[in-house]
């Protein structure tokens, strides 16, 4: 028998038996790798929660040595619940993000609608001359800006409405057409010309046209009706003529192998079809239309300018001149600017814009439609003739 005392459990003191050693390992079992990973957990960008280190769930599910079957099943169940909890948390976080974006876009759409509605109501009920016209003497400005056409801001209805607003304003010393336009529709130009001549005959106050960068073709047609025309020395003035421009694609479609099918009632109904040749008779007829429209242009310019117009044969040739040359030809009365005219008429630079304001939403949609039409190549004027 050994001298060493026997410890309870059948093992000698100082020697770890299998049972004792197993109990210590079970109580003190810790994974140093897992401990380090748990202290440095990162946030999962998908679930917005703590990131599960690789293999952690597997280790927990596998248990430790000595676990019975029931303990092992419990560990597996807890690991599955933890994985399910992380998955559900990620789904809920994604749903929250989706709801926030939907709410943001709905608020943006509502804001745009409210702004457009407010702008429309303002232009209808509050944007009136009586609310903006001062009591002191001033110039009543009407803007003629851009191409003159029925579907552009420089259309006859809008400009005529501005003319009458400025004409009826008692404190407006003069009505000023502030022109910066290359021309446009003959019909729209003639409508504005006729209205200016009607007001001019009443003789209550002067109507003066001030040309900025350009006052050509249909824009000069309008200016010719004014009592006086003022331009800068470097303004572009004139271009008294009529133009029609088109293309001929008959050879192009023949090369491609496309057959053009046009049915008409009237033998000349399709005489300007770009996919058919323009015969001599059609060209002569169309030239007569251009010549007649040109003669109307010339007659109206002479009626508006009177004896101030020069006798040069090139005035009506379609050429365009500088403001300084235009004075010599009688197309312009004097050189100057809007500021100089205001000082002459009212003693200071004071004017009020009587041009009806445009609805911002309408202006946006009009511009968007024009851009799309230009990109697609389908934009076309309402009339083939242009001043």
Coordinates of N, CA and C in Angstrom, one line a residue, residues 28-234:
X28 N -14.5 25.0 -16.8 CA -13.7 26.1 -17.2 C -13.6 26.2 -18.7
X29 N -14.4 25.5 -19.5 CA -14.3 25.4 -20.9 C -14.6 26.8 -21.5
X30 N -13.7 27.4 -22.2 CA -13.9 28.7 -22.9 C -13.0 28.7 -24.1
X31 N -13.6 29.2 -25.2 CA -12.9 29.3 -26.4 C -12.2 30.7 -26.5
X32 N -10.9 30.7 -26.4 CA -10.2 32.1 -26.4 C -10.5 32.8 -27.8
X33 N -10.6 32.0 -28.8 CA -10.8 32.7 -30.1 C -12.2 33.3 -30.2
X34 N -13.2 32.6 -29.6 CA -14.5 33.1 -29.6 C -14.6 34.3 -28.7
X35 N -13.9 34.3 -27.6 CA -13.9 35.5 -26.7 C -13.4 36.7 -27.3
X36 N -12.3 36.5 -28.0 CA -11.7 37.7 -28.7 C -12.7 38.2 -29.8
X37 N -13.3 37.3 -30.5 CA -14.2 37.7 -31.6 C -15.4 38.4 -31.1
X38 N -15.9 37.9 -29.9 CA -17.1 38.5 -29.4 C -16.9 40.0 -28.9
X39 N -15.7 40.3 -28.5 CA -15.3 41.6 -28.0 C -15.1 42.6 -29.2
X40 N -14.9 42.0 -30.4 CA -14.6 42.9 -31.5 C -15.7 42.7 -32.6
X41 N -16.9 42.5 -32.2 CA -18.0 42.3 -33.2 C -18.2 43.5 -34.0
X42 N -18.4 43.4 -35.3 CA -18.7 44.5 -36.2 C -20.1 44.5 -36.5
X43 N -20.6 45.6 -37.0 CA -22.0 45.8 -37.3 C -22.2 45.2 -38.8
X44 N -23.2 44.4 -38.9 CA -23.5 43.8 -40.2 C -24.2 44.9 -41.0
X45 N -23.7 45.3 -42.2 CA -24.4 46.4 -43.0 C -25.7 46.0 -43.6
X46 N -26.0 44.7 -43.7 CA -27.3 44.3 -44.2 C -28.4 44.2 -43.1
X47 N -28.0 43.6 -42.0 CA -29.0 43.5 -40.9 C -29.0 44.7 -39.9
X48 N -27.9 45.6 -40.0 CA -27.8 46.7 -39.1 C -27.7 46.2 -37.6
X49 N -27.2 45.0 -37.4 CA -27.0 44.4 -36.1 C -25.6 43.9 -36.0
X50 N -25.3 43.2 -34.9 CA -23.9 42.7 -34.6 C -23.7 41.6 -35.6
X51 N -22.5 41.6 -36.2 CA -22.1 40.6 -37.2 C -21.7 39.3 -36.4
X52 N -22.3 38.2 -36.9 CA -21.9 36.9 -36.3 C -20.6 36.4 -36.9
X53 N -19.6 36.1 -36.0 CA -18.4 35.6 -36.6 C -18.5 34.3 -37.2
X54 N -17.7 34.0 -38.3 CA -17.9 32.7 -39.0 C -17.6 31.6 -38.1
X55 N -18.5 30.6 -38.2 CA -18.4 29.4 -37.4 C -18.9 29.5 -36.0
X56 N -19.4 30.6 -35.5 CA -19.8 30.7 -34.2 C -21.1 29.9 -33.9
X57 N -22.0 30.0 -34.8 CA -23.2 29.3 -34.7 C -23.0 27.8 -34.7
X58 N -22.0 27.4 -35.6 CA -21.7 26.0 -35.7 C -21.1 25.4 -34.4
X59 N -20.2 26.2 -33.8 CA -19.6 25.7 -32.6 C -20.6 25.6 -31.4
X60 N -21.5 26.6 -31.4 CA -22.5 26.6 -30.3 C -23.4 25.4 -30.5
X61 N -23.7 25.1 -31.8 CA -24.6 24.0 -32.1 C -24.0 22.6 -31.8
X62 N -22.6 22.6 -32.0 CA -22.0 21.3 -31.9 C -21.8 20.9 -30.4
X63 N -21.9 21.9 -29.6 CA -21.7 21.7 -28.1 C -20.3 21.4 -27.7
X64 N -20.1 20.9 -26.5 CA -18.8 20.6 -25.9 C -18.8 19.2 -25.5
X65 N -17.6 18.7 -25.3 CA -17.5 17.3 -24.9 C -18.3 17.0 -23.6
X66 N -19.0 16.0 -23.6 CA -19.7 15.6 -22.4 C -21.2 16.0 -22.4
X67 N -21.6 16.8 -23.4 CA -23.0 17.2 -23.5 C -23.8 15.9 -23.8
X68 N -24.9 15.8 -23.1 CA -25.8 14.7 -23.5 C -26.7 15.2 -24.7
X69 N -27.5 14.3 -25.1 CA -28.3 14.5 -26.3 C -29.3 15.7 -26.1
X70 N -29.9 15.8 -24.9 CA -30.8 16.8 -24.7 C -30.2 18.2 -24.7
X71 N -29.0 18.3 -24.1 CA -28.2 19.6 -24.0 C -27.8 19.9 -25.5
X72 N -27.4 19.0 -26.2 CA -27.0 19.3 -27.6 C -28.1 19.8 -28.4
X73 N -29.3 19.2 -28.3 CA -30.5 19.7 -29.0 C -30.8 21.1 -28.6
X74 N -30.7 21.4 -27.3 CA -31.0 22.7 -26.8 C -30.0 23.7 -27.4
X75 N -28.8 23.4 -27.4 CA -27.8 24.3 -28.0 C -28.1 24.5 -29.5
X76 N -28.5 23.5 -30.3 CA -28.8 23.7 -31.7 C -30.0 24.5 -31.8
X77 N -31.0 24.3 -31.0 CA -32.2 25.2 -31.0 C -31.9 26.6 -30.8
X78 N -31.1 26.9 -29.8 CA -30.7 28.3 -29.5 C -29.9 28.9 -30.6
X79 N -29.0 28.1 -31.2 CA -28.3 28.7 -32.4 C -29.2 29.0 -33.5
X80 N -30.2 28.1 -33.8 CA -31.1 28.4 -34.9 C -32.0 29.6 -34.6
X81 N -32.4 29.8 -33.3 CA -33.2 31.0 -32.9 C -32.3 32.2 -33.1
X82 N -31.1 32.2 -32.8 CA -30.2 33.3 -33.0 C -30.0 33.7 -34.4
X83 N -29.8 32.7 -35.3 CA -29.7 33.0 -36.7 C -31.0 33.5 -37.3
X84 N -32.2 33.0 -36.8 CA -33.5 33.5 -37.3 C -33.7 34.9 -36.8
X85 N -33.2 35.2 -35.6 CA -33.4 36.6 -35.1 C -32.6 37.6 -35.9
X86 N -31.4 37.2 -36.3 CA -30.6 38.1 -37.1 C -31.2 38.3 -38.5
X87 N -31.8 37.2 -39.1 CA -32.4 37.3 -40.4 C -33.6 38.2 -40.3
X88 N -34.5 38.0 -39.3 CA -35.7 38.8 -39.2 C -35.3 40.3 -38.9
X89 N -34.3 40.5 -38.2 CA -33.8 41.9 -37.9 C -33.4 42.6 -39.2
X90 N -32.7 41.8 -40.1 CA -32.3 42.4 -41.4 C -33.4 42.7 -42.3
X91 N -34.4 41.8 -42.3 CA -35.6 42.0 -43.1 C -36.4 43.3 -42.7
X92 N -36.5 43.4 -41.4 CA -37.2 44.6 -40.8 C -36.5 45.9 -41.1
X93 N -35.1 45.8 -41.0 CA -34.4 47.0 -41.3 C -34.5 47.4 -42.8
X94 N -34.5 46.5 -43.7 CA -34.7 46.8 -45.1 C -36.1 47.3 -45.4
X95 N -37.1 46.8 -44.7 CA -38.5 47.3 -44.8 C -38.5 48.8 -44.3
X96 N -37.9 49.1 -43.2 CA -37.9 50.4 -42.7 C -37.2 51.4 -43.7
X97 N -36.1 51.0 -44.3 CA -35.4 51.8 -45.3 C -36.3 52.1 -46.5
X98 N -37.0 51.0 -47.0 CA -37.9 51.1 -48.1 C -39.1 52.1 -47.8
X99 N -39.6 52.0 -46.6 CA -40.7 52.9 -46.2 C -40.2 54.4 -46.2
X100 N -39.0 54.6 -45.7 CA -38.5 55.9 -45.6 C -38.3 56.5 -47.0
X101 N -37.8 55.8 -48.0 CA -37.7 56.3 -49.3 C -39.0 56.6 -50.0
X102 N -40.0 55.7 -49.8 CA -41.3 55.9 -50.3 C -41.9 57.2 -49.8
X103 N -41.8 57.4 -48.5 CA -42.3 58.6 -47.8 C -41.6 59.9 -48.4
X104 N -40.3 59.8 -48.6 CA -39.5 60.9 -49.2 C -40.0 61.3 -50.5
X105 N -40.2 60.3 -51.4 CA -40.6 60.7 -52.8 C -42.1 61.2 -52.8
X106 N -42.9 60.6 -51.9 CA -44.3 61.1 -51.9 C -44.3 62.6 -51.4
X107 N -43.5 62.9 -50.5 CA -43.4 64.3 -50.0 C -42.9 65.2 -51.1
X108 N -41.9 64.8 -51.9 CA -41.3 65.6 -53.0 C -42.4 65.8 -54.0
X109 N -43.2 64.8 -54.4 CA -44.2 64.9 -55.4 C -45.3 65.9 -54.9
X110 N -45.7 65.8 -53.6 CA -46.7 66.7 -53.1 C -46.2 68.1 -53.1
X111 N -44.9 68.3 -52.8 CA -44.3 69.7 -52.8 C -44.4 70.3 -54.2
X112 N -44.1 69.5 -55.2 CA -44.1 70.0 -56.6 C -45.5 70.4 -57.0
X113 N -46.5 69.6 -56.6 CA -47.9 69.8 -57.0 C -48.4 71.1 -56.3
X114 N -48.0 71.3 -55.0 CA -48.5 72.4 -54.3 C -47.8 73.7 -54.8
X115 N -46.5 73.7 -55.2 CA -45.9 74.8 -55.8 C -46.5 75.2 -57.1
X116 N -46.8 74.2 -57.9 CA -47.4 74.5 -59.2 C -48.8 75.1 -59.0
X117 N -49.6 74.6 -58.1 CA -50.9 75.1 -57.8 C -50.9 76.5 -57.3
X118 N -49.9 76.8 -56.4 CA -49.8 78.1 -55.9 C -49.4 79.1 -57.0
X119 N -48.5 78.7 -57.8 CA -48.1 79.6 -58.9 C -49.2 79.9 -59.9
X120 N -50.0 78.9 -60.2 CA -51.2 79.1 -61.1 C -52.2 80.0 -60.4
X121 N -52.5 79.8 -59.2 CA -53.4 80.7 -58.5 C -52.9 82.1 -58.4
X122 N -51.6 82.2 -58.1 CA -51.0 83.6 -58.0 C -51.2 84.3 -59.4
X123 N -50.9 83.6 -60.5 CA -50.9 84.3 -61.8 C -52.4 84.6 -62.1
X124 N -53.3 83.9 -61.6 CA -54.7 84.2 -61.9 C -55.4 85.3 -61.1
X125 N -55.0 85.3 -59.8 CA -55.8 86.2 -58.9 C -55.0 87.4 -58.4
X126 N -53.6 87.2 -58.2 CA -52.9 88.3 -57.6 C -51.9 89.0 -58.5
X127 N -51.5 88.4 -59.6 CA -50.6 89.0 -60.5 C -51.3 89.9 -61.5
X128 N -51.7 91.1 -61.1 CA -52.4 92.0 -61.9 C -51.7 93.4 -62.0
X129 N -51.9 94.1 -63.1 CA -51.1 95.4 -63.2 C -51.5 96.4 -62.1
X130 N -52.7 96.4 -61.6 CA -53.0 97.3 -60.5 C -52.2 97.1 -59.2
X131 N -51.7 95.8 -59.1 CA -51.0 95.5 -57.9 C -49.5 95.9 -58.0
X132 N -49.0 96.1 -59.2 CA -47.6 96.4 -59.4 C -47.4 97.8 -60.0
X133 N -48.3 98.4 -60.6 CA -48.1 99.7 -61.3 C -47.9 100.8 -60.3
X134 N -46.8 101.5 -60.3 CA -46.6 102.6 -59.4 C -47.4 103.8 -59.8
X135 N -47.5 104.8 -58.9 CA -48.2 106.0 -59.2 C -47.4 107.0 -59.9
X136 N -46.0 106.9 -59.8 CA -45.2 107.9 -60.4 C -45.0 107.5 -61.9
X137 N -44.6 108.5 -62.7 CA -44.5 108.2 -64.2 C -43.4 107.2 -64.4
X138 N -43.6 106.4 -65.4 CA -42.7 105.3 -65.7 C -42.9 104.9 -67.2
X139 N -42.1 104.0 -67.7 CA -42.2 103.4 -69.0 C -43.0 102.1 -68.8
X140 N -44.0 101.8 -69.6 CA -44.7 100.6 -69.6 C -44.0 99.6 -70.6
X141 N -43.3 98.6 -70.1 CA -42.6 97.7 -70.9 C -43.4 96.5 -71.3
X142 N -43.3 96.1 -72.6 CA -43.9 94.8 -73.1 C -42.8 94.1 -73.8
X143 N -42.5 92.9 -73.3 CA -41.4 92.1 -73.8 C -41.8 91.3 -75.0
X144 N -40.9 91.4 -76.1 CA -41.0 90.5 -77.3 C -39.7 89.8 -77.4
X145 N -39.7 88.6 -76.7 CA -38.4 87.9 -76.5 C -38.5 86.5 -77.1
X146 N -37.6 86.2 -78.1 CA -37.6 84.9 -78.7 C -38.4 84.8 -79.9
X147 N -38.5 83.6 -80.4 CA -39.3 83.4 -81.7 C -40.7 83.7 -81.5
X148 N -41.3 84.4 -82.5 CA -42.7 84.8 -82.5 C -43.5 83.7 -83.1
X149 N -44.3 83.0 -82.2 CA -45.1 81.9 -82.6 C -46.3 81.7 -81.7
X150 N -47.3 81.0 -82.1 CA -48.5 80.8 -81.3 C -48.2 80.0 -80.1
X151 N -47.2 79.1 -80.2 CA -46.9 78.2 -79.0 C -45.6 78.6 -78.3
X152 N -45.2 79.8 -78.4 CA -44.0 80.3 -77.7 C -44.4 81.5 -76.8
X153 N -43.6 81.9 -75.8 CA -43.9 83.0 -75.0 C -44.2 84.3 -75.8
X154 N -43.5 84.5 -76.9 CA -43.8 85.7 -77.7 C -44.9 85.4 -78.7
X155 N -46.1 85.2 -78.2 CA -47.3 85.0 -79.1 C -48.1 86.2 -79.1
X156 N -49.0 86.3 -80.1 CA -49.8 87.5 -80.3 C -50.7 87.8 -79.1
X157 N -51.3 86.8 -78.6 CA -52.3 87.0 -77.5 C -51.6 87.6 -76.3
X158 N -50.5 87.1 -75.9 CA -49.8 87.6 -74.7 C -49.2 89.0 -74.9
X159 N -48.7 89.3 -76.1 CA -48.1 90.6 -76.3 C -49.2 91.6 -76.4
X160 N -50.3 91.3 -77.1 CA -51.4 92.2 -77.2 C -52.0 92.6 -75.8
X161 N -52.1 91.5 -75.0 CA -52.6 91.8 -73.6 C -51.7 92.7 -72.9
X162 N -50.4 92.5 -73.0 CA -49.4 93.4 -72.4 C -49.5 94.8 -72.9
X163 N -49.7 95.0 -74.2 CA -49.8 96.3 -74.8 C -51.0 97.1 -74.2
X164 N -52.1 96.4 -74.1 CA -53.3 97.1 -73.6 C -53.2 97.4 -72.1
X165 N -52.5 96.5 -71.4 CA -52.2 96.8 -69.9 C -51.4 98.1 -69.8
X166 N -50.3 98.2 -70.6 CA -49.4 99.4 -70.5 C -50.2 100.6 -71.0
X167 N -51.0 100.5 -72.0 CA -51.7 101.6 -72.6 C -52.7 102.2 -71.6
X168 N -53.4 101.3 -70.9 CA -54.4 101.7 -69.9 C -53.8 102.2 -68.6
X169 N -52.6 102.0 -68.3 CA -52.0 102.5 -67.1 C -51.8 104.0 -67.2
X170 N -52.4 104.7 -66.3 CA -52.4 106.2 -66.4 C -51.0 106.8 -66.1
X171 N -50.3 106.1 -65.2 CA -48.9 106.6 -64.9 C -47.9 106.2 -65.9
X172 N -48.2 105.4 -66.9 CA -47.2 105.0 -67.9 C -47.0 106.2 -68.9
X173 N -45.8 106.8 -69.0 CA -45.6 107.9 -69.9 C -45.5 107.4 -71.4
X174 N -45.1 106.2 -71.6 CA -45.0 105.6 -72.9 C -45.1 104.1 -72.9
X175 N -45.5 103.5 -74.0 CA -45.5 102.1 -74.1 C -44.3 101.7 -74.9
X176 N -43.5 100.8 -74.3 CA -42.2 100.4 -75.0 C -42.2 98.9 -75.3
X177 N -42.0 98.6 -76.6 CA -41.9 97.2 -77.0 C -40.4 96.9 -76.9
X178 N -40.0 96.1 -75.9 CA -38.6 95.7 -75.7 C -38.4 94.4 -76.6
X179 N -37.7 94.6 -77.7 CA -37.6 93.5 -78.7 C -36.3 92.9 -78.7
X180 N -36.3 91.6 -78.7 CA -35.1 90.8 -78.8 C -35.5 89.5 -79.5
X181 N -35.7 89.5 -80.8 CA -36.3 88.4 -81.5 C -35.8 88.3 -82.9
X182 N -35.6 87.1 -83.4 CA -35.2 86.9 -84.9 C -36.4 86.9 -85.8
X183 N -37.7 86.9 -85.3 CA -38.8 86.9 -86.1 C -39.6 85.6 -85.9
X184 N -40.5 85.3 -86.8 CA -41.3 84.1 -86.7 C -42.5 84.0 -87.6
X185 N -43.6 83.8 -87.0 CA -44.9 83.5 -87.7 C -45.4 84.8 -88.4
X186 N -45.7 84.8 -89.7 CA -46.3 86.0 -90.3 C -47.7 86.4 -89.7
X187 N -48.5 85.4 -89.4 CA -49.8 85.7 -88.8 C -49.7 86.3 -87.4
X188 N -48.9 85.8 -86.6 CA -48.7 86.3 -85.2 C -48.1 87.7 -85.3
X189 N -47.2 88.0 -86.2 CA -46.6 89.3 -86.4 C -47.6 90.3 -86.9
X190 N -48.4 89.9 -87.8 CA -49.4 90.8 -88.4 C -50.5 91.2 -87.3
X191 N -50.8 90.2 -86.5 CA -51.8 90.5 -85.4 C -51.3 91.6 -84.5
X192 N -50.0 91.4 -84.1 CA -49.4 92.4 -83.1 C -49.3 93.8 -83.8
X193 N -48.9 93.8 -85.1 CA -48.7 95.0 -85.9 C -50.0 95.7 -85.9
X194 N -51.1 95.0 -86.2 CA -52.5 95.7 -86.4 C -52.9 96.3 -85.0
X195 N -52.6 95.6 -83.9 CA -53.0 96.2 -82.6 C -52.2 97.4 -82.3
X196 N -50.9 97.4 -82.6 CA -50.1 98.6 -82.3 C -50.6 99.8 -83.2
X197 N -50.9 99.6 -84.4 CA -51.4 100.6 -85.3 C -52.7 101.2 -84.8
X198 N -53.6 100.3 -84.2 CA -54.9 100.7 -83.7 C -54.6 101.7 -82.5
X199 N -53.7 101.3 -81.6 CA -53.4 102.1 -80.4 C -52.7 103.4 -80.8
X200 N -51.9 103.3 -81.8 CA -51.1 104.5 -82.3 C -52.1 105.5 -82.8
X201 N -53.1 105.1 -83.5 CA -54.1 106.1 -84.1 C -54.8 106.8 -83.0
X202 N -54.9 106.3 -81.8 CA -55.6 107.0 -80.7 C -54.8 108.2 -80.2
X203 N -53.5 108.0 -80.3 CA -52.6 109.2 -80.0 C -52.5 109.6 -78.5
X204 N -52.9 108.7 -77.6 CA -52.9 109.1 -76.2 C -51.5 109.2 -75.6
X205 N -50.6 108.2 -76.0 CA -49.2 108.2 -75.5 C -48.4 107.5 -76.6
X206 N -47.1 107.8 -76.6 CA -46.2 107.3 -77.7 C -46.0 105.8 -77.5
X207 N -45.8 105.1 -78.6 CA -45.4 103.7 -78.6 C -44.0 103.6 -79.2
X208 N -43.1 103.1 -78.5 CA -41.7 103.1 -78.9 C -41.1 101.7 -78.9
X209 N -40.4 101.3 -79.9 CA -39.8 100.0 -80.0 C -38.3 100.2 -79.7
X210 N -37.8 99.4 -78.8 CA -36.4 99.4 -78.4 C -35.8 98.0 -78.8
X211 N -34.9 98.0 -79.7 CA -34.3 96.7 -80.2 C -33.0 96.5 -79.4
X212 N -33.0 95.3 -78.8 CA -31.7 94.9 -78.1 C -30.8 94.2 -79.1
X213 N -30.5 93.0 -78.9 CA -29.5 92.3 -79.8 C -30.0 92.2 -81.2
X214 N -31.3 91.8 -81.4 CA -31.8 91.6 -82.7 C -33.2 91.9 -82.8
X215 N -33.6 92.6 -83.9 CA -35.0 92.8 -84.2 C -35.1 92.6 -85.7
X216 N -35.3 91.4 -86.1 CA -35.2 91.0 -87.5 C -36.6 90.4 -88.0
X217 N -36.8 90.5 -89.3 CA -37.9 89.8 -89.9 C -39.2 90.2 -89.2
X218 N -39.9 89.1 -88.7 CA -41.2 89.4 -88.0 C -41.1 90.4 -86.9
X219 N -40.0 90.4 -86.2 CA -39.8 91.3 -85.0 C -39.7 92.7 -85.6
X220 N -39.0 92.9 -86.7 CA -39.0 94.3 -87.3 C -40.4 94.7 -87.8
X221 N -41.1 93.7 -88.3 CA -42.5 93.9 -88.8 C -43.3 94.6 -87.6
X222 N -43.1 94.0 -86.4 CA -43.8 94.6 -85.2 C -43.3 96.0 -84.9
X223 N -42.0 96.2 -85.0 CA -41.4 97.4 -84.6 C -41.8 98.5 -85.6
X224 N -42.0 98.2 -86.8 CA -42.4 99.2 -87.8 C -43.7 99.9 -87.5
X225 N -44.5 99.3 -86.7 CA -45.8 99.9 -86.3 C -45.6 101.0 -85.2
X226 N -44.5 101.0 -84.6 CA -44.3 101.9 -83.4 C -44.1 103.4 -83.9
X227 N -44.3 104.3 -83.0 CA -44.1 105.7 -83.4 C -42.6 106.0 -83.6
X228 N -41.8 105.3 -82.9 CA -40.3 105.5 -83.0 C -39.6 104.2 -82.7
X229 N -38.4 104.0 -83.3 CA -37.6 102.8 -83.2 C -36.2 103.2 -82.7
X230 N -35.8 102.6 -81.6 CA -34.5 102.9 -81.0 C -33.7 101.6 -81.0
X231 N -32.4 101.7 -81.4 CA -31.6 100.5 -81.4 C -30.2 100.8 -81.0
X232 N -29.5 99.8 -80.6 CA -28.0 100.0 -80.2 C -27.2 100.1 -81.5
X233 N -26.1 100.7 -81.5 CA -25.3 100.7 -82.7 C -24.9 99.4 -83.3
X234 N -24.9 98.4 -82.4 CA -24.5 97.0 -82.9 C -25.7 96.1 -82.9

